Structures are given as C-alpha cells and as structure tokens.
Amino acid sequence: MSKPAALLQAWSVHKTYLLGRVEVPVLRGASLGVQRGEFVVIQGASGSGKSTLLHILGALDLPEKGTVTFDGRNLFAGSPAARERYRNRDVGFVFQFYHLLPELNVLENVLVPRLTGQSFWSWQVARGGVRRETEAMLERIGLADRAKHRPAELSGGERQRVAIARALINRPTVLLADEPTGNLDAVIGGEILDLLVELNRAGQTIVMVTHDAGVAARAHRRVVLKGGVIQEG
Amino acid sequence: MYKWFFAWRYLHTRLIALFGIISVTLCVAMVLIVLSVMGGFLDTLRERARGLLADLVLDAGLLQGWPYYEEFDAYLQGQASDIVGTTSPVIHNYGILRVPSSNYTKPVQVAGIKLDSYPKVNDFRRSLHYEKYYPGSTTLAPQRQPFAGFHDDKLVLPEALQEANARWRADEKDSKAIKEFDALPYALAPSPGPRVYEAHPDGPVYDGDEWPGIIVGNDVINRRESDGSTLRFFPRGSLMVLTLVPITPAGNPLGEQPVKLFTRQADDSRTGVYEIDSRCVYVDFDMLQHALAMDAQPHADGGFTAPRTTQLLIALKPGTDLHAAQARIRGVWEQFLLSLGERPTADEMQALRWVDIQTWEDMQRPFIAAVEKEKVLVTFLFAIISVVTIVLIGCIFYMIVKNKTRDIGILKAIGASNRGVATLFLVYAGAVGVVGSILGIAIGAVFVWYINDIQALLIHLNPKLRVWDPSVYSFDTIPHIVKIVDAVGIAVVAVAASIVGALIPARLAGKVWPVEALRYE
Ligand SMILES: Nc1ncnc2c1ncn2[C@@H]1O[C@H](COP(=O)(O)OP(=O)(O)O)[C@@H](O)[C@H]1O
Ligand SMILES: [Mg+2]
C-alpha cells in the first residue's frame, strides 16, 4: 500500500506503552508514505496513537519495531547526530501545546532553530541575515508587531502561529503538525488552517494530525489511524 | 551558539538564577571569611611565634638556668660557623612590677636580653614604640628621665630626642604616620597620649637619678582603645621597680629577701601576642643575671660559680635547613659536654642534662598546643562547611536544571544536540557560579578586611557584642588578610560545584528522547 518512492515513509511501526504493569500497544504496524508536496491529514479517535506516530515520524521518539525512512535514509539506524540534523533541517514540528520557550520573545523563539548548529563566530556573521529572514517570517504569519513580546503575552492562536513560524524558519522539507488547531476556537483555528493550506500551495509538504473532519476536508489526502494501523480514508 | 544565547537569557530572566547567584555568593563569602580568619589566625600564630624567638633555642626549661653558655657559644662558633649566625642569651624569670608614682603593681615575666644581639635573632626591635619615633633612643643601660621643656617659647624634647625624631621623619615613607605624629607629637604627663613625656621647668633636660632601662610589654601598663590605638599614662623614663627572687644553681630561693631593681621605662613593646604583651618586661641581661645571682658567684671553697642563662637563642645563616641544623648543633652540644670534663658540679651537670636544642616550632608548642586542638576542630568544621557548601550549590543547580527539562525537550525537538544541551547548562551554571563567586569573594574579602572595624562598631553599639577577646585569642586584632590563593581556590571549587550540579541533570535530560523530556512536568 505504501510506495517506496515516498519522501517520508513509516514502515510498519510498532509502539507499546506500559501502563502500570499492563502493556498497551498503541501502534501495531502503522505504515504511511508521504509524497513531496503532499498535504496529508491523520485522523483518528482520541488516544488512538496519532501523536505517537507523528513523534516517531519526527524522530522525537523511538519505535520498538519498524522504522521511518526519509529520502531513503533510515532515521533510527543512523547516528544521533544524523537525527539531530533531521529534526533541525528536514522537518519542522508544531505541537498541540505550542511548546514555546517562555524566556524568549517571539522573534527569538522563531530563530532558535537557526541558532542551533551555529558556532559563536559563525552566528556573529549570520545574525543580520537571520534576523531579517525571521522578521519576514513574522510578517508572513501576521505577527510582525509582536516580535518583542513574550509567549505569555500572546493568545493561543498567536502562540500557534509563532510555533509554526519556528517550525518553518529552517525551510524544512516536511512540516509535522499535531492538532495545531485543537486548542483554538473555530475562527482562529480556521485562520491557522488557511495559513497551512497557503503554505502547502507554495510547495510545503505537510503532515497534520486532527480529528476535525472539516479541517481534514481541505487536505489532499486523509488517512485514519485505527487499531494501531493506518487505514487510507 | 544557542548555548551562549540561552545561558545569557536564563541569567537575565530567571528569578532562580538570582537565587543561584545569591546562594553561591553567600557560600563563597562564608567559606572565604572562615578560611581567612581561621587560617590567618594560625598563620599569624606561627609567624609571631617565630618572630619572638629565634630559629633554634637552647633551653633547659629550668628557672635557675644552666651554666657554661658563653663557653658553648664560643665552641659553637668554632664548630659550626658555616650555619650559625648571631646568638643571644636570654634569662627568663618572674617578678613584680611596681610603678611608685601611682602604686600600680603587677606580676610580670622578666626577660633579661642583650639589646645589641637580641633584636638580631628575632623581630623584637619592630615591636618597640618610642624606638620607632626616636630611633636609637631606647636603651637598657642606666639612664635618666627625659623631660620636655620650653626652649625659645617652644615646647621641645632634649636635643638627642629631637634629632632622633628628625631622623625618623627623614626616613619614614608613610606620610600618614608623619601627619599623625605632627598632630600630636606627645602629651605632657599626667595627660595620657600616644607618647607621653614629663615637663620640666628648666627646659628640655635629662634629669633624675640614673637607673637601668626597662622595656615594658604594651598591655602591662598601657590601655588599648577599641580603635586599636594605645593610651600611655606614664611618661617615658618613669621609675619602675622590679621585685625578684634569686635562685641558686640547685633551684632554691637565695637569701631571705627578694631583691629590688630600680629601673626607668625606656620603651614599651607590642609583639601582638597578648600573652606576651600583657606579661613581659625586658631588662638588661647582665643586670638581671647579677640581680638573680646567676652571674659568677664566689664559692664556699674559693673560686666562682659559672654564670647561668635560661636560654641561648641561635639565628641560623640564611638558607640553612632548620632541622638539619638542629641535629648538627645537638651533636656539637654533646661534644661540648664531653669537653667540659670534670668542671661542672653535680648541680650544674643536672641542669646541663636538661638542655635541649629546639626549633622555634618545638619551643612554641606549649603556646600553640591549645590552638592546635582548636585547629583540628576548625579544620573538621571547615571540611563540613565546604562539603555542605559544595553539595548545596550542586543541589541548587540540579533543581534549576530539573525545572528546565521541558526546555531541554523543546531544544532537542528542534535539533539541539545532546552535547549542546549539556553545554548550554554548563555555560549557564558556570556563568551563575562565576558571577556568584566574584560577588562572594568581593563581599567576603571586604568583610575580612574590615572585620576589626565591624567588631569595633558592634562593641560601640553594645560592649557585649565583642566576639574577639584578645586575652582569649592571643592576638590583639582579628586576622584580616585574604590570601589570593584561598580566594581563587574557593571560586574555582564553587564554579566547579555549580557546573557539576548542573551537568548531571542536563546530561540525564539530554539523553532521553525529546518526547520524554517534553512530557516532564
Ligand atoms: N508515555 C506514555 N506512557 C504511557 N502511555 C502513553 C504514553 N504516551 C501516550 N500514551 C498512551 O498512548 C495512547 C496514544 O496516545 P497519543 O499518541 O497521544 O494519542 P492521540 O494523539 O491519538 O490522542 C494513549 O492511550 C495514551 O494514553
Ligand atoms: Mg495527540
């Protein structure tokens, strides 16, 4: 069912959690292929393992069985350094709960992925360009005037925009978004969705988790996670 | 790069960073204060102990002393001139000091010294007061009392003293000392002052009977003010009477009556060791030897007894190893005893057998003994304090980093490396440790430097707040020197403790998968 040529590919991924002494299998051989430029939505009931799968796709967590390949490379066979580069350059992750750094202002939160991997000196050289780029990014998500604000001073929708900007600042090949509209009201959620659709039109590959059918309708393709496996919708 | 950026940011915006800095500061300051005061205490003790004696001391520990010291001195110069420098005999005894002008009476320890050689084997000259302002004027030889008087409508001292003072002014580099002197050169008795002379209607003169000089321990007759200055009540040259009990070579009191020695106060001495300055007076060796009947006395069967001393101080030539010299001079002493043959009487031989050659450290052992015990206790307490401090700092950083585990998850999720995250917290903790250490060293050093002023202030507020009692702690001032080695050492350990405390949780958090760290509440 999955084409080997896919850009990002989950191969029969298994993941089990321990609840007390009881093993709870969450993923039981989930496979999913994402093509370049695609907008894939993963749907499923609450607790079905959507976040778990997305984390594994982003190399934020380790599957027990099965693996993930990106551009033909096995994420979990390579070195930790290779995974770090993957997280930093190849994917951008948007969390349901934003996960912004509270000490940093909006601008800084967005450019942090740029900071990692820079040496002290190379940063001195790059900082001007990165700053302009970051400002342009904030412009694009409509938060240019909030650059100096702390996350705590922003609304939920604004925080999620910042999180998206942060995920995109390194121009990742794939954007992974875990219920980016889950905590937002319909209007704000709709705006976030518009933003993602627009990004996708500009060529951004997106994998998004949601259980909102209306949202799912706007994607190229929707799959459903059920019983630990992916069922093409 | 983000490590520096984050470390900086955390430092700026986290209240907990402030707490971290404050705790490091306090810990560092506390340890520095304890180390400086206690370490200074022990160092001063050693330094003073050495300055009071000489490198090596021949002592029998007997009040009646031991004979043939002059012969031994000559023998020693012949056998070991390559290591032996100046030598100087000292007689120690006890007596009663009385100032007739005021009936002021005190028991004292009397030292008979040779003022030409004694200051060459130790730091005694530095302890003298009048000798500083009127160099060359202090002598133990018979002397009259110097009086101030009007000369050309100006109150002046006898010419010799004026000239001596002029010499001091010419040589003194400390302009503040000269200014202080000029503000109050001396007081006229009966007013107390830093220097006190009596006035004479006939102008500046030396007057009165000639009596041998005596140098009196600063705290025997003077009063020390809480600001550290000394108030002198008796004019220089005051008559002082020493009452002594002579002792036979066998150690029995000689005769029915104690002897009285009339002296004039030539100077006072402040070694800084309270036990000594509150008890000791110094008179001429030969005079004391004679007064105590320790000089050559006619024998019942004709002939004379050998003169005795209680100590012979030996200064070694520079660069000589103390313990090697001690061993060698012991050998010389054994040979010397053999060379004496049949000359010593049975009593004299008894005394000679008691003589031992000790280093200044051995000598001061009884004096140091009480403090040695204290040192063990202090070292132990200090070890506990240090460990507690290090653990405390480590714990604080452990907590700080635990609090930031979610940040570690976020950073890892956007591609920060394991090592990078650890480095970030290392930089952060290092920065907190460095800032805290610098502040702590500064606060601790200032506290130590001004510790005597702080105590003076406390005493001023309430005399009960005196924490440093000179009669208990030997020294009249609290040690107030900060050693750079101590300060740097403490700072290094504090920074290391901060980094280690932070590194452990940072490494642990860095190792888990980002999702695990993110889940951390
Ligand atoms: N660390 C964990 N330990 C134990 N159970 C977990 C853990 N993470 C997730 N789970 C469980 O795994 C299941 C799937 O979780 P998740 O992937 O978050 O589902 P979804 O995102 O679809 O709501 C849930 O039942 C959840 O309770
Ligand atoms: Mg979820």
PDB file of C-alpha atoms in Angstrom, chain B residues 128-229:
ATOM      1  CA  LEU B 128      59.221  48.846  70.188  1.00  0.00           C
ATOM      2  CA  HIS B 129      57.172  52.025  70.302  1.00  0.00           C
ATOM      3  CA  TYR B 130      59.414  55.005  71.202  1.00  0.00           C
ATOM      4  CA  GLU B 131      62.287  53.452  69.294  1.00  0.00           C
ATOM      5  CA  LYS B 132      60.245  53.892  66.149  1.00  0.00           C
ATOM      6  CA  TYR B 133      59.712  57.629  66.545  1.00  0.00           C
ATOM      7  CA  TYR B 134      63.071  58.337  68.203  1.00  0.00           C
ATOM      8  CA  PRO B 135      65.370  55.741  66.606  1.00  0.00           C
ATOM      9  CA  GLY B 136      68.404  54.915  68.696  1.00  0.00           C
ATOM     10  CA  SER B 137      66.921  56.351  71.866  1.00  0.00           C
ATOM     11  CA  THR B 138      65.820  53.128  73.505  1.00  0.00           C
ATOM     12  CA  THR B 139      68.458  51.565  75.703  1.00  0.00           C
ATOM     13  CA  LEU B 140      68.561  49.244  78.676  1.00  0.00           C
ATOM     14  CA  ALA B 141      71.680  50.924  80.017  1.00  0.00           C
ATOM     15  CA  PRO B 142      71.447  53.238  83.038  1.00  0.00           C
ATOM     16  CA  GLN B 143      69.658  56.419  82.014  1.00  0.00           C
ATOM     17  CA  ARG B 144      67.957  59.493  83.340  1.00  0.00           C
ATOM     18  CA  GLN B 145      64.462  60.626  82.569  1.00  0.00           C
ATOM     19  CA  PRO B 146      63.999  62.832  79.501  1.00  0.00           C
ATOM     20  CA  PHE B 147      61.898  65.922  80.148  1.00  0.00           C
ATOM     21  CA  ALA B 148      60.210  68.242  77.698  1.00  0.00           C
ATOM     22  CA  GLY B 149      60.547  71.962  78.317  1.00  0.00           C
ATOM     23  CA  PHE B 150      60.232  75.411  76.808  1.00  0.00           C
ATOM     24  CA  HIS B 151      63.014  76.456  74.581  1.00  0.00           C
ATOM     25  CA  ASP B 152      62.648  79.706  72.642  1.00  0.00           C
ATOM     26  CA  ASP B 153      58.982  79.710  73.618  1.00  0.00           C
ATOM     27  CA  LYS B 154      58.525  76.284  72.047  1.00  0.00           C
ATOM     28  CA  LEU B 155      57.857  73.055  73.873  1.00  0.00           C
ATOM     29  CA  VAL B 156      60.631  70.678  72.835  1.00  0.00           C
ATOM     30  CA  LEU B 157      62.350  67.497  73.961  1.00  0.00           C
ATOM     31  CA  PRO B 158      66.063  67.202  74.720  1.00  0.00           C
ATOM     32  CA  GLU B 159      68.172  67.665  71.646  1.00  0.00           C
ATOM     33  CA  ALA B 160      69.125  63.999  71.278  1.00  0.00           C
ATOM     34  CA  LEU B 161      65.466  63.035  71.038  1.00  0.00           C
ATOM     35  CA  GLN B 162      64.615  65.897  68.686  1.00  0.00           C
ATOM     36  CA  GLU B 163      67.439  64.793  66.407  1.00  0.00           C
ATOM     37  CA  ALA B 164      66.385  61.166  66.585  1.00  0.00           C
ATOM     38  CA  ASN B 165      62.888  62.203  65.648  1.00  0.00           C
ATOM     39  CA  ALA B 166      64.187  64.225  62.724  1.00  0.00           C
ATOM     40  CA  ARG B 167      65.972  61.101  61.528  1.00  0.00           C
ATOM     41  CA  TRP B 168      62.743  59.155  61.694  1.00  0.00           C
ATOM     42  CA  ARG B 169      60.920  61.827  59.697  1.00  0.00           C
ATOM     43  CA  ALA B 170      63.603  61.788  57.060  1.00  0.00           C
ATOM     44  CA  ASP B 171      63.403  58.016  56.681  1.00  0.00           C
ATOM     45  CA  GLU B 172      59.695  57.405  57.152  1.00  0.00           C
ATOM     46  CA  LYS B 173      57.941  56.656  53.893  1.00  0.00           C
ATOM     47  CA  ASP B 174      54.446  56.667  55.312  1.00  0.00           C
ATOM     48  CA  SER B 175      53.387  60.315  55.115  1.00  0.00           C
ATOM     49  CA  LYS B 176      50.246  59.493  57.079  1.00  0.00           C
ATOM     50  CA  ALA B 177      52.331  58.369  60.050  1.00  0.00           C
ATOM     51  CA  ILE B 178      54.234  61.667  59.991  1.00  0.00           C
ATOM     52  CA  LYS B 179      50.999  63.622  59.740  1.00  0.00           C
ATOM     53  CA  GLU B 180      49.581  61.703  62.676  1.00  0.00           C
ATOM     54  CA  PHE B 181      52.720  62.343  64.664  1.00  0.00           C
ATOM     55  CA  ASP B 182      52.606  66.045  63.895  1.00  0.00           C
ATOM     56  CA  ALA B 183      49.007  66.288  65.001  1.00  0.00           C
ATOM     57  CA  LEU B 184      50.010  65.126  68.479  1.00  0.00           C
ATOM     58  CA  PRO B 185      53.785  64.654  68.859  1.00  0.00           C
ATOM     59  CA  TYR B 186      53.441  63.812  72.535  1.00  0.00           C
ATOM     60  CA  ALA B 187      51.339  64.510  75.563  1.00  0.00           C
ATOM     61  CA  LEU B 188      52.627  66.055  78.754  1.00  0.00           C
ATOM     62  CA  ALA B 189      52.064  63.906  81.802  1.00  0.00           C
ATOM     63  CA  PRO B 190      49.708  63.480  83.526  1.00  0.00           C
ATOM     64  CA  SER B 191      47.675  63.666  80.295  1.00  0.00           C
ATOM     65  CA  PRO B 192      47.623  60.289  78.556  1.00  0.00           C
ATOM     66  CA  GLY B 193      48.550  60.120  74.904  1.00  0.00           C
ATOM     67  CA  PRO B 194      50.261  58.076  72.213  1.00  0.00           C
ATOM     68  CA  ARG B 195      53.631  59.316  73.523  1.00  0.00           C
ATOM     69  CA  VAL B 196      53.985  60.845  76.951  1.00  0.00           C
ATOM     70  CA  TYR B 197      56.787  62.925  78.417  1.00  0.00           C
ATOM     71  CA  GLU B 198      57.036  64.809  81.626  1.00  0.00           C
ATOM     72  CA  ALA B 199      57.668  68.565  81.523  1.00  0.00           C
ATOM     73  CA  HIS B 200      60.494  70.311  83.338  1.00  0.00           C
ATOM     74  CA  PRO B 201      60.515  73.992  84.428  1.00  0.00           C
ATOM     75  CA  ASP B 202      64.186  74.313  83.430  1.00  0.00           C
ATOM     76  CA  GLY B 203      63.593  73.418  79.794  1.00  0.00           C
ATOM     77  CA  PRO B 204      64.317  70.195  77.928  1.00  0.00           C
ATOM     78  CA  VAL B 205      66.721  68.132  80.019  1.00  0.00           C
ATOM     79  CA  TYR B 206      67.630  64.653  81.209  1.00  0.00           C
ATOM     80  CA  ASP B 207      67.129  64.690  84.939  1.00  0.00           C
ATOM     81  CA  GLY B 208      66.758  62.449  87.974  1.00  0.00           C
ATOM     82  CA  ASP B 209      68.874  59.541  89.139  1.00  0.00           C
ATOM     83  CA  GLU B 210      70.357  57.156  86.601  1.00  0.00           C
ATOM     84  CA  TRP B 211      68.660  53.798  86.544  1.00  0.00           C
ATOM     85  CA  PRO B 212      68.867  50.914  84.065  1.00  0.00           C
ATOM     86  CA  GLY B 213      66.249  50.893  81.345  1.00  0.00           C
ATOM     87  CA  ILE B 214      63.244  48.602  81.206  1.00  0.00           C
ATOM     88  CA  ILE B 215      61.057  47.817  78.231  1.00  0.00           C
ATOM     89  CA  VAL B 216      57.530  47.016  79.316  1.00  0.00           C
ATOM     90  CA  GLY B 217      55.010  44.932  77.453  1.00  0.00           C
ATOM     91  CA  ASN B 218      52.396  47.205  75.928  1.00  0.00           C
ATOM     92  CA  ASP B 219      49.460  45.689  77.765  1.00  0.00           C
ATOM     93  CA  VAL B 220      51.222  45.599  81.123  1.00  0.00           C
ATOM     94  CA  ILE B 221      50.896  49.316  81.726  1.00  0.00           C
ATOM     95  CA  ASN B 222      49.078  50.896  78.798  1.00  0.00           C
ATOM     96  CA  ARG B 223      45.495  50.841  77.759  1.00  0.00           C
ATOM     97  CA  ARG B 224      44.468  49.833  74.289  1.00  0.00           C
ATOM     98  CA  GLU B 225      41.475  51.673  72.874  1.00  0.00           C
ATOM     99  CA  SER B 226      38.869  49.882  70.791  1.00  0.00           C
ATOM    100  CA  ASP B 227      40.117  51.779  67.719  1.00  0.00           C
ATOM    101  CA  GLY B 228      43.440  49.964  68.112  1.00  0.00           C
ATOM    102  CA  SER B 229      45.426  52.934  69.395  1.00  0.00           C
TER     103      SER B 229
END
